[in-house]
Coordinates of C-alpha atoms and ligand atoms in Angstrom, one line a residue:
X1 CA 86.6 114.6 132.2
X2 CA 83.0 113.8 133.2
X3 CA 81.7 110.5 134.8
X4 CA 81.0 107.6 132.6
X5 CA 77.5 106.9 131.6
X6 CA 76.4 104.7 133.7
X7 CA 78.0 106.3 136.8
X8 CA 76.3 110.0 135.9
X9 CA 73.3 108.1 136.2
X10 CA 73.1 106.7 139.8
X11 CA 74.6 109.8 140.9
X12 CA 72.1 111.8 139.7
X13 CA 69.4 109.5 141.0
X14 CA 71.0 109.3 144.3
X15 CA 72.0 112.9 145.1
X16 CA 69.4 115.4 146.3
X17 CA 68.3 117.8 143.6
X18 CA 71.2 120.8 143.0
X19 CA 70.3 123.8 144.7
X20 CA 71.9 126.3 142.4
X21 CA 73.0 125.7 138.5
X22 CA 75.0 128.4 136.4
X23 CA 73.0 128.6 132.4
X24 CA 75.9 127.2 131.2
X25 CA 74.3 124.9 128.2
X26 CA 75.4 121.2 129.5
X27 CA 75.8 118.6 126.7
X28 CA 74.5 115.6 128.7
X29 CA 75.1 113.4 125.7
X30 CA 79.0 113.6 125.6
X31 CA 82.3 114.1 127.0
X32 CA 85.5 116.0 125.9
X33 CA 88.4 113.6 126.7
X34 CA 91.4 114.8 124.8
X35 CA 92.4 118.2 123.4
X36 CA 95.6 118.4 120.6
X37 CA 95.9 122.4 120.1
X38 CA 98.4 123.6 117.2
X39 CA 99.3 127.1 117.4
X40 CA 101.2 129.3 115.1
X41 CA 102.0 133.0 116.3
X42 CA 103.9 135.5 115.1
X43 CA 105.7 138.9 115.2
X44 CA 104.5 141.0 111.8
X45 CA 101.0 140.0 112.9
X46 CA 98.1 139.8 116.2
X47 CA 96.7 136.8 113.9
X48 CA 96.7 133.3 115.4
X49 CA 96.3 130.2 113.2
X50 CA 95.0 127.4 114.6
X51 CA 94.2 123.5 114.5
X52 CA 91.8 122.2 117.4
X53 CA 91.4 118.3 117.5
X54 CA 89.0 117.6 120.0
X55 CA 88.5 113.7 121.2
X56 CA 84.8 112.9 122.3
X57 CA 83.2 110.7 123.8
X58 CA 79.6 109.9 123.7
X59 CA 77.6 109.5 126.8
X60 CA 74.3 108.5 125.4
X61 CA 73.1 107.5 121.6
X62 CA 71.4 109.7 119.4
X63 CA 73.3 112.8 119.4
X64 CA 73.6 114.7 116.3
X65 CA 75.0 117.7 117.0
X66 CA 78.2 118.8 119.2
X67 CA 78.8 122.0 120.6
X68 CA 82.0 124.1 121.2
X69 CA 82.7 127.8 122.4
X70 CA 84.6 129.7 119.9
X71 CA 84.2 133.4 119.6
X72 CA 83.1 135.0 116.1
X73 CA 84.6 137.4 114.4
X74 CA 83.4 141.1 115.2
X75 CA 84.8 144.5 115.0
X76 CA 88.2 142.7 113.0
X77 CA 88.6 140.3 115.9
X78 CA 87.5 137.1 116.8
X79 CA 87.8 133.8 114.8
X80 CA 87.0 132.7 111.4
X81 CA 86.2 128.8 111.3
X82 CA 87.8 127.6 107.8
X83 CA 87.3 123.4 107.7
X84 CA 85.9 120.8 110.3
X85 CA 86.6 117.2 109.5
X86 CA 87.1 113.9 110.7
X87 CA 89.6 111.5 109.8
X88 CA 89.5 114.0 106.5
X89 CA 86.0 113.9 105.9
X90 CA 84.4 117.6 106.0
X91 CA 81.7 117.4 108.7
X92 CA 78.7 120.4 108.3
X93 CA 79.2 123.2 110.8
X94 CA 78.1 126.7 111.8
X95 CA 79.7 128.8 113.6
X96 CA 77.8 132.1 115.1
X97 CA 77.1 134.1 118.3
X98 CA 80.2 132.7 119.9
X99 CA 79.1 128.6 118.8
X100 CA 81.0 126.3 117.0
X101 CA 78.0 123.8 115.8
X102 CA 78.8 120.7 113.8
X103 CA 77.0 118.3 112.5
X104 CA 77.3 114.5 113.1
X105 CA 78.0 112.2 109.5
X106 CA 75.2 110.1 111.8
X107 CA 74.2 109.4 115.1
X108 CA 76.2 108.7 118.2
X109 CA 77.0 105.4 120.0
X110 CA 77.2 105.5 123.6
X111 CA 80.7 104.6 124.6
X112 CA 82.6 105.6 121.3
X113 CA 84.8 108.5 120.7
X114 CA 84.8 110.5 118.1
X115 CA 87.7 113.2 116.5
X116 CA 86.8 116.3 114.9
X117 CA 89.6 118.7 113.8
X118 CA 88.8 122.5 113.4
X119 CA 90.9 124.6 111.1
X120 CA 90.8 128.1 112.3
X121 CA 92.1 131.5 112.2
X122 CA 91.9 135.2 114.0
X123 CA 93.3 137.7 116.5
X124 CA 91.9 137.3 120.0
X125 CA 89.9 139.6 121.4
X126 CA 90.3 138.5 124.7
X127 CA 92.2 135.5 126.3
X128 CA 95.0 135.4 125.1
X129 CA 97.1 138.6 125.1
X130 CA 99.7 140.0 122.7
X131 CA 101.5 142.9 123.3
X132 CA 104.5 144.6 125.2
X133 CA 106.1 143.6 128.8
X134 CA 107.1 146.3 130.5
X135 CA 110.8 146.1 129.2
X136 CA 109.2 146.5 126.1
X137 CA 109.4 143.3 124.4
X138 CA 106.5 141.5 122.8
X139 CA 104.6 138.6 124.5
X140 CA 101.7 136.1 124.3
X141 CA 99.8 135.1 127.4
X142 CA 97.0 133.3 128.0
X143 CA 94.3 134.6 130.5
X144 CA 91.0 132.3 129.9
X145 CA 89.4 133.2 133.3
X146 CA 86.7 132.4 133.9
X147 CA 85.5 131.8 130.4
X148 CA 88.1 133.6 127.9
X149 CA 89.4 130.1 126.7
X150 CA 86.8 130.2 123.6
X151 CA 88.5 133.9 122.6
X152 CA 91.0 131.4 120.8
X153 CA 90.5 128.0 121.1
X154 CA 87.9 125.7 120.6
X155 CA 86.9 123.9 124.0
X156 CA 83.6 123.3 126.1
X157 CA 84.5 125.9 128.1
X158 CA 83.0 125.4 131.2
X159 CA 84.7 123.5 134.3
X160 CA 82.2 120.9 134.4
X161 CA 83.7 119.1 131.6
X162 CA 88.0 118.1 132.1
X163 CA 90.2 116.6 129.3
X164 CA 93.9 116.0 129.4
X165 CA 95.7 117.9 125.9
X166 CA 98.2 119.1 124.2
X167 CA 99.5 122.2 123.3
X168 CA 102.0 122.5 119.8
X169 CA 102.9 126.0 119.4
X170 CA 105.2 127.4 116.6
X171 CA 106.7 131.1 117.1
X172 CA 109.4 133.0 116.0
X173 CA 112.8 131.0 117.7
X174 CA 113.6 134.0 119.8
X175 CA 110.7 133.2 122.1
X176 CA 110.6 130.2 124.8
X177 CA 106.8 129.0 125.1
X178 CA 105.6 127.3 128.6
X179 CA 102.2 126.0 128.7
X180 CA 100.6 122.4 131.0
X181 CA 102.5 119.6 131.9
X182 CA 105.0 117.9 130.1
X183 CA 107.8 119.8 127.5
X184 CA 107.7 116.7 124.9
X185 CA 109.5 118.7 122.2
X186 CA 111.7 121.7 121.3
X187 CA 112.2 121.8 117.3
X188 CA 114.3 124.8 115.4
X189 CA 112.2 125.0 112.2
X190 CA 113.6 126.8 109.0
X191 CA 112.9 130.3 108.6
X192 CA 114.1 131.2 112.0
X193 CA 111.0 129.4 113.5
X194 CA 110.6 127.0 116.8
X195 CA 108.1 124.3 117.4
X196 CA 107.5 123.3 121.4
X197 CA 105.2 120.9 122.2
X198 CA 103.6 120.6 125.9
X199 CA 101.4 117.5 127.0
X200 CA 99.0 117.5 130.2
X201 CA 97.9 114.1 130.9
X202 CA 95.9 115.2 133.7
X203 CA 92.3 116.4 132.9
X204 CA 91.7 119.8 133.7
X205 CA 89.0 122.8 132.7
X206 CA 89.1 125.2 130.2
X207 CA 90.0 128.0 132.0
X208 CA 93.2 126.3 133.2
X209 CA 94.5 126.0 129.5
X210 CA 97.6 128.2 129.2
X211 CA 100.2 129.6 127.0
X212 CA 102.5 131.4 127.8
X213 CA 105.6 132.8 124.9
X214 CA 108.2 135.3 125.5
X215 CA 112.0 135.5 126.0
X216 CA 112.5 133.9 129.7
X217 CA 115.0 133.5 131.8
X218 CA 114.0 129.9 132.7
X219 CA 115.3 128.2 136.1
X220 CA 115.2 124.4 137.1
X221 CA 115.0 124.2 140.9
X222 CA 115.8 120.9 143.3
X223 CA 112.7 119.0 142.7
X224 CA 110.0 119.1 145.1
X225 CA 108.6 115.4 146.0
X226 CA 109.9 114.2 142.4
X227 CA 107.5 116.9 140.6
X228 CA 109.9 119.4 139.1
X229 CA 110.2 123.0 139.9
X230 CA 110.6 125.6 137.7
X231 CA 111.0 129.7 137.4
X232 CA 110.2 131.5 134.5
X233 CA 110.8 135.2 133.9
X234 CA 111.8 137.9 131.7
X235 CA 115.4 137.5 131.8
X236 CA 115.9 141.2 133.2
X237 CA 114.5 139.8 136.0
X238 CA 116.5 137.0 136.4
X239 CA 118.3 137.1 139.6
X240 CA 114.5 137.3 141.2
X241 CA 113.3 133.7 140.8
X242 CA 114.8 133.0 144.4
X243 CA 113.1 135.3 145.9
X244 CA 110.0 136.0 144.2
X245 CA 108.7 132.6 143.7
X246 CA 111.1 129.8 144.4
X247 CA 111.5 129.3 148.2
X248 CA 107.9 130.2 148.6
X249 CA 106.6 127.8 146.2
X250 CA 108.8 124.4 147.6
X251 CA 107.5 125.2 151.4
X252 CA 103.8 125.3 150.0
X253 CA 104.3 122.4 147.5
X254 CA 105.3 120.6 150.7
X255 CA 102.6 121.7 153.0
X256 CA 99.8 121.4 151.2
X257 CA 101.2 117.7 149.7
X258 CA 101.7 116.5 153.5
X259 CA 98.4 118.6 154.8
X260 CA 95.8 117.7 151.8
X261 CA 97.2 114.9 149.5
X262 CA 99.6 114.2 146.6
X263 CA 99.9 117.1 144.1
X264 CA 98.1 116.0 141.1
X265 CA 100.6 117.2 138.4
X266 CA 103.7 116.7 136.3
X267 CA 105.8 119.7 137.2
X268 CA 105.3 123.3 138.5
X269 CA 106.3 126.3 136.8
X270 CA 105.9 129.6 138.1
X271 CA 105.6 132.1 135.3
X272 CA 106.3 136.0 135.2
X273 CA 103.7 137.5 132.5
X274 CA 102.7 140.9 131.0
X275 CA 99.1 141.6 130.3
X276 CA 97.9 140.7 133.7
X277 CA 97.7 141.6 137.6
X278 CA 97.8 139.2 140.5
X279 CA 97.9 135.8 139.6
X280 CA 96.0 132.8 137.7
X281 CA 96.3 129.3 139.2
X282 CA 96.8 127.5 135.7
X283 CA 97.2 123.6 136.1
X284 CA 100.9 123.5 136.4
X285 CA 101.9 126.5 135.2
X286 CA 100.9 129.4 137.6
X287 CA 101.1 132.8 135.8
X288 CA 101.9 136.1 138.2
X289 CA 101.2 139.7 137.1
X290 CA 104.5 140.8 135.9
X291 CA 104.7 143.6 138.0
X292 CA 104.5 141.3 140.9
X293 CA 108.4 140.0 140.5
X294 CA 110.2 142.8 142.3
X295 CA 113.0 140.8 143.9
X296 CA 110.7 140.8 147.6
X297 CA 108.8 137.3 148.6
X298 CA 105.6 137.3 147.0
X299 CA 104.5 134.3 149.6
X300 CA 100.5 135.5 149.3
X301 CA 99.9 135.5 145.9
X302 CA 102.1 132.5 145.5
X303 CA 100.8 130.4 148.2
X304 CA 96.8 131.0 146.8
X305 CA 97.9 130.1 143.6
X306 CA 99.6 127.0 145.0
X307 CA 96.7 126.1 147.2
X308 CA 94.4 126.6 144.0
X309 CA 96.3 123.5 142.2
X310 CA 94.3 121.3 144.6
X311 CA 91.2 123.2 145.1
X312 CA 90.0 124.8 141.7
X313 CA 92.4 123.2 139.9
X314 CA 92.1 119.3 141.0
X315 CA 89.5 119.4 142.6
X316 CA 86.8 121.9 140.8
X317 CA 83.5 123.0 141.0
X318 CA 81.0 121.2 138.3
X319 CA 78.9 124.6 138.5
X320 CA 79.9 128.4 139.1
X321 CA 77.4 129.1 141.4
X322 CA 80.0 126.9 143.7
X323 CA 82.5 128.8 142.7
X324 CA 84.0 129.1 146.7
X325 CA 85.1 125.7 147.0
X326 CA 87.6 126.9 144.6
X327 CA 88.3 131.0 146.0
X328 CA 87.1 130.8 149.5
X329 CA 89.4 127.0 150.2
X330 CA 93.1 128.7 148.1
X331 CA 92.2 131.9 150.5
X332 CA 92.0 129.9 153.5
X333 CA 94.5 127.6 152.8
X334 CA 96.6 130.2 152.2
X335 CA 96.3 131.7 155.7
X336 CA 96.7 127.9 156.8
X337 CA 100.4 128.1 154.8
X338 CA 101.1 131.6 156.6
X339 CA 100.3 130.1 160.2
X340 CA 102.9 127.4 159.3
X341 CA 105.4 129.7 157.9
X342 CA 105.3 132.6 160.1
X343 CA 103.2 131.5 163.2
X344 CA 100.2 131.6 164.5
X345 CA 100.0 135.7 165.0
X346 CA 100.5 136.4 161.4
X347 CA 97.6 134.1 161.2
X348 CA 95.3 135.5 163.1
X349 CA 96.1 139.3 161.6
X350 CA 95.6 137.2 158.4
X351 CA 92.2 136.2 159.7
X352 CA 91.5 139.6 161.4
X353 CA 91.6 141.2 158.2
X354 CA 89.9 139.1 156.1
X355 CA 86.3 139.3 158.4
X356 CA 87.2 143.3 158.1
X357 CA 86.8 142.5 154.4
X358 CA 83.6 140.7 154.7
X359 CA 82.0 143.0 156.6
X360 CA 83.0 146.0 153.9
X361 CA 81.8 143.9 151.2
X362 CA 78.7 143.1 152.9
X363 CA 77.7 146.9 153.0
X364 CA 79.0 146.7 149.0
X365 CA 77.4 143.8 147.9
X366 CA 73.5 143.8 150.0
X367 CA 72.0 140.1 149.6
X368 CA 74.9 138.6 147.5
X369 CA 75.2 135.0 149.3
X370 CA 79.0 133.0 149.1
X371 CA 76.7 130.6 146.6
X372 CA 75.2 132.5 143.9
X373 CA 71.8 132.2 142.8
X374 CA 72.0 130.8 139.3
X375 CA 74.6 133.0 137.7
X376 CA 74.3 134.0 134.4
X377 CA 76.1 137.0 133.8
X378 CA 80.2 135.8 134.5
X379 CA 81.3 139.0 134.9
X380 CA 79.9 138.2 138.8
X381 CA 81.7 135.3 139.3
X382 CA 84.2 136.3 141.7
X383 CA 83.0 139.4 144.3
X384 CA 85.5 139.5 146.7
X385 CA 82.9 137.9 149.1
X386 CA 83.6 134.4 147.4
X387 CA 86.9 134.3 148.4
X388 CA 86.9 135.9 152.0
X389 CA 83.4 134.6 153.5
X390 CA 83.9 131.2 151.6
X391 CA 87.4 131.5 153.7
X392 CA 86.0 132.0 157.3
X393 CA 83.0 129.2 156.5
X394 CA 85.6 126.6 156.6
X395 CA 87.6 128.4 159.5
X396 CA 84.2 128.1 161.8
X397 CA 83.8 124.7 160.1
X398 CA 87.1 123.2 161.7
X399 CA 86.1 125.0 164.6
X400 CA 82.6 123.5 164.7
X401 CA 84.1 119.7 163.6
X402 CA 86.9 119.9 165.4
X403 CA 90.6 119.9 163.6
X404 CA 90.5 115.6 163.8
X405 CA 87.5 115.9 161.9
X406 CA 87.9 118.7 159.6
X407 CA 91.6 117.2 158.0
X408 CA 90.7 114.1 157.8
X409 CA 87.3 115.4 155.9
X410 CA 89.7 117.7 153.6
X411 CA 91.8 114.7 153.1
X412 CA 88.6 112.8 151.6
X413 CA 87.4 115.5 149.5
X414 CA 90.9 115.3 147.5
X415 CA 91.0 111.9 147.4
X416 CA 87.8 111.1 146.1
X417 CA 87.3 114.3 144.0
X418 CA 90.8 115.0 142.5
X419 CA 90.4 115.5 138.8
X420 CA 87.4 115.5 138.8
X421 CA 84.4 118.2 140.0
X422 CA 82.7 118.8 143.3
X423 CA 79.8 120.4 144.6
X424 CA 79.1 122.3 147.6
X425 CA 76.2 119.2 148.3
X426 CA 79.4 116.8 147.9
X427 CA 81.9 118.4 150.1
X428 CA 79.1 119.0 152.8
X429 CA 78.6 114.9 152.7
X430 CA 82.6 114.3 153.1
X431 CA 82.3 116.3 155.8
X432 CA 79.4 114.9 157.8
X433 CA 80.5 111.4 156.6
X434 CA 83.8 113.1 158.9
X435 CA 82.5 114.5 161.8
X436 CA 79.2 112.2 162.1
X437 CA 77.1 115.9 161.9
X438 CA 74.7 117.3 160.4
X439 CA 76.3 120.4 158.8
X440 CA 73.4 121.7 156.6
X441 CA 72.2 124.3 158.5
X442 CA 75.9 125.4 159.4
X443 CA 76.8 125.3 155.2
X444 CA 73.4 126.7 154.7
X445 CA 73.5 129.8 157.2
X446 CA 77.3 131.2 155.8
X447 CA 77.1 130.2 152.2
X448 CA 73.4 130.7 151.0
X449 CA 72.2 133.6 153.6
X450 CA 73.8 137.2 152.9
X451 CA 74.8 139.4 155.9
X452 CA 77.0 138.5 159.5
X453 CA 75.8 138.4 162.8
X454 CA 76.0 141.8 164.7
X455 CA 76.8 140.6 168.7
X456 CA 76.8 142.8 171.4
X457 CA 76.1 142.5 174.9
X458 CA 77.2 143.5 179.0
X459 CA 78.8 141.5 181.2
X460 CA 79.0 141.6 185.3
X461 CA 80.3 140.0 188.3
X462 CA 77.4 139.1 191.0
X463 CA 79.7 138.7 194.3
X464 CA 77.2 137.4 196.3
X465 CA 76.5 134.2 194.2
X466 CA 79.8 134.1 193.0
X467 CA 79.4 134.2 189.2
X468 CA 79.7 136.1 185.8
X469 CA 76.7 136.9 184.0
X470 CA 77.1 137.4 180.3
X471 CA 74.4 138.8 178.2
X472 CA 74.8 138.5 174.5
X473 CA 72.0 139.8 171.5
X474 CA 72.1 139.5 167.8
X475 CA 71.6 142.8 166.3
X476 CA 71.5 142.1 162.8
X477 CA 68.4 142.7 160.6
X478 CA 67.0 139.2 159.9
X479 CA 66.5 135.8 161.6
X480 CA 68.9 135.2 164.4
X481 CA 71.9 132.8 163.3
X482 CA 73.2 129.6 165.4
X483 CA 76.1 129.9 166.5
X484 CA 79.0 128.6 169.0
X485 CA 80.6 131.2 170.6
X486 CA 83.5 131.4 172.6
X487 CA 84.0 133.9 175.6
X488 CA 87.3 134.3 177.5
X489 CA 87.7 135.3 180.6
X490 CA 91.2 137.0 182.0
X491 CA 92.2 136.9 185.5
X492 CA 95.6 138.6 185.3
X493 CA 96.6 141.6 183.1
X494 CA 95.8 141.5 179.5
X495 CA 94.9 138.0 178.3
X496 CA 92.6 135.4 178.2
X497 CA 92.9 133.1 181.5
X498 CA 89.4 130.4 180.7
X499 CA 87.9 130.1 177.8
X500 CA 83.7 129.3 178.2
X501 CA 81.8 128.1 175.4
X502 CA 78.0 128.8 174.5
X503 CA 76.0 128.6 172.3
X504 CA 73.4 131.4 170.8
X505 CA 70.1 131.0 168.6
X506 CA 68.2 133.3 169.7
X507 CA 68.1 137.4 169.5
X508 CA 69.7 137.3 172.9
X509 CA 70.9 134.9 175.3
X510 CA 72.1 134.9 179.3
X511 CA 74.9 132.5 180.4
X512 CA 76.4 132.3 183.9
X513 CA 80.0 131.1 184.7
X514 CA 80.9 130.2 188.6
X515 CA 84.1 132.0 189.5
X516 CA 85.8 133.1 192.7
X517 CA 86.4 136.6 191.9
X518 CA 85.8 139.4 189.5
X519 CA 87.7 138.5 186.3
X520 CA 89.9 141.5 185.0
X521 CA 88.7 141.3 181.7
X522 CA 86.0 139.5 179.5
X523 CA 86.4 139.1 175.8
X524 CA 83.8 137.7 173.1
X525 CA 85.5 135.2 170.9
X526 CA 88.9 135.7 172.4
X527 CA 90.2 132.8 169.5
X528 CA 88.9 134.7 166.5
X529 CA 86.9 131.6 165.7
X530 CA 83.6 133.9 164.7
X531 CA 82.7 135.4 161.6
X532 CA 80.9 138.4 163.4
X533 CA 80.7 142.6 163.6
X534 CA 81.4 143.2 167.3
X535 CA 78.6 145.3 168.7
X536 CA 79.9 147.0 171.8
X537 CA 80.7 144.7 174.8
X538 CA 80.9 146.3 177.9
X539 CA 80.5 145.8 181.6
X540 CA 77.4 146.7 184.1
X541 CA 76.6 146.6 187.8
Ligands
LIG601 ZN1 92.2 132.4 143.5

């Protein structure tokens, strides 16, 4: 859900003009607070019927008209719109180019809600997938990212705007169905038919809406911290759960509950499903590629979907041009999980690879900051760059802040953002408000500038006045960047003995360290704390 009225309005006046915004239509006048979705789906036919009540609430007076996303038909597919009404009354509507528009019986009242109920019916195009698993059997599974929800239900589908729902789905009583939150009821119907009826009382986006029906093997684990646990598969799969998700999912639950802040909702259920690869991070109900259950720990994949049920999730970004505080924080909390899990060497290869990817996708992606510019066309949303560069931003921030600082600034951001939406502008303000910096030019230079720094540079001992002389130069094309910059110094075999820090702003930069004797080695950013291409380093006379 959205701010209140009065709220929005002295947080608009008081915050500095956005950046960045997606084209997303906003609908400044209202708010979506409560979604009740009935489903039927079946097995002679791809064709959903569906009933959508949507509770509003109006921000402002005057509005006439309300908006939803709901795909049209095309090519056979899509949905056909058969009766809006409130409390019975038919309201006017018109449904075309993917827009549900209906017509107000008369003009809003700030501060009133307002129900409209949408009859519907279709097969999905996209979003929510029917078809085999790969034993064969027939499934439904929802995949609404980033903005797929509207292929079959009828939402403001867009992340600025959260509502709690409901979803009441009726399918053949062979198939279990798992969706958000709560399982309120499980009804055999006649005719061989089951109603179940899930209930998320926890606002969350569009895209985070899921179904998911199939026959499952479904396990209750120990609960974690009260919030229940569970595993659902196919049930060929069934003596997997353990391995594949269950051990995995309790260590992150607890990490990231003691690192971050309370998880934000009513159970957790990780869910094997067939029409997808990798993983989506669905409020409470995480599906997994199905391929992905194979009997081996999936602790990755597991541990960015977890991760993502505080950032993305709880905490999401009001606009898609921010779309790393959701990627970039579950990818670096992930490698935060794996240092705690397996130490801090599996950490560092975690982090070793990850500014290999960068500087790939830098040659892939020329001029394609962490922020994008105003992104219209969604198929962009997520380059890879989102999730690895938005990564090592917040690695160099804790280094930058400090790790004092930089928890206790993560801790904030859930706490005053969770269930609602952040921007990149509101997370840089926990963060100074944290560590009593400026951090503008830092967030500006890694999420809003393309490219890396290129360093290179020599280093020698001077005998005679008993110091090491390090010369270091920026190579890239472009302004120099500012930045910190460890160098270690060894004085036995192998590793780092002293650690110096400097800092660089220029296109190159001298520094001289007093020492006794020529080290045996010096290293540039012996920590990997540096989001850099290493130039060639080497030692002179
Ligand atoms: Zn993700």
């Amino acid at each position: 859900m959205k701010r209140g009225a009065a709220s929005l309005a002295l947080l608009l006046a008081c915050l500095p003009r956005p950046l960045a915004a997606d084209t997303y239509p906003r609908q400044a006048g209202l708010d979506a607070i409560h979604y009740v979705f009935r489903l039927a789906l079946h097995d002679d036919t791809d064709q959903i019927t569906g009933e959508a009540s949507v509770q509003l609430r109006f921000l402002g007076n005057g509005v006439r008209q309300v908006e939803l996303d709901l795909a049209s038909r095309a090519e056979g597919k899509g949905m056909t719109v058969t009766a809006v009404t409130s409390q019975d009354r038919p309201l006017a509507f018109k449904h075309a180019s993917d827009r549900l528009s209906i017509t107000l019986p008369e003009p809003s009242v700030a501060g009133r809600d307002f129900t409209v109920t949408i009859r519907y019916s279709g097969i999905p195009a996209g979003g929510l997938h029917i078809g085999k698993n790969h034993y064969g059997e027939r499934t439904f599974f929802s995949e609404n990212w980033p903005d797929k929800a509207r292929q079959w239900l009828p939402m403001i589908d867009h992340p600025y705007d959260k509502a709690t729902g409901e979803l009441i789905v009726t399918a053949p009583a062979q198939y279990q169905v798992v969706a958000n939150g709560l399982l309120l009821e499980e009804t055999d119907l006649p005719g061989g038919q089951r109603r179940t009826h899930w209930r998320q009382a926890v606002p969350i986006s569009s895209w985070l809406y899921a179904v998911g029906a199939a026959r499952f093997a479904v396990h209750h684990a120990e609960p974690v911290n009260g919030i229940p646990l569970q595993s659902w598969v196919f049930p060929q799969n069934r003596d997997e759960v353990v391995a594949g998700f269950e051990g995995t999912a309790r260590a992150a639950l607890l990490f990231y509950a003691e690192q971050v802040g309370p998880y934000a909702y009513e159970k957790l259920a990780n869910v094997q499903a067939a029409g997808m690869n990798g993983g989506t991070e669905h409020a409470s109900s995480i599906f997994y590629g199905e391929n992905s259950v194979t009997g081996r720990p999936i602790v990755g994949l597991v541990a960015h979907e977890i991760a993502h049920q505080w950032f993305g999730d709880s905490v999401t970004e009001r606009d898609w041009d921010d779309v790393w505080l959701s990627e970039g924080f579950a990818t670096y909390f992930t490698l935060l999980f794996i240092e705690h899990a397996q130490g801090r060497d599996a950490f560092v290869t975690g982090l070793k690879s990850s500014r290999e990817r960068v500087l790939a996708l830098e040659l892939e992606h020329p001029d394609s900051p962490v922020i994008h510019r105003n992104l219209s066309d969604m198929k962009k949303v997520t380059n890879q760059l989102v999730y690895q560069k938005g990564a090592w931003t917040l690695h160099m921030l804790r280094r930058l802040i400090g790790d004092d600082a930089f928890w206790n600034g993560i801790r904030e951001y859930y706490r005053r953002y969770r269930d609602q939406n952040a921007s990149t502008d509101d997370f840089r303000q926990v963060m100074e408000q944290a560590s009593g910096r400026d951090l503008g030019g830092f967030l500006r230079q890694w999420l809003q500038r393309s490219g890396v720094p290129r360093i290179e540079g020599t280093w020698r001992f001077d005998a005679e006045r008993k110091r090491v002389e390090v010369t270091l130069l920026q190579e890239q094309a472009g302004e120099p960047f500012r930045l910190p910059i460890e160098i270690g110094l060894g004085s036995g075999p192998g590793a780092t003995t002293r650690i110096e820090s400097v800092e660089i702003h220029d296109h190159g930069a001298t520094f001289a360290f007093p020492a006794d004797g020529e080290p045996t080695s010096v290293v540039v950013d012996p920590g990997t704390w540096l989001l850099m291409e290493a130039g060639p380093f080497t030692k002179t006379q």
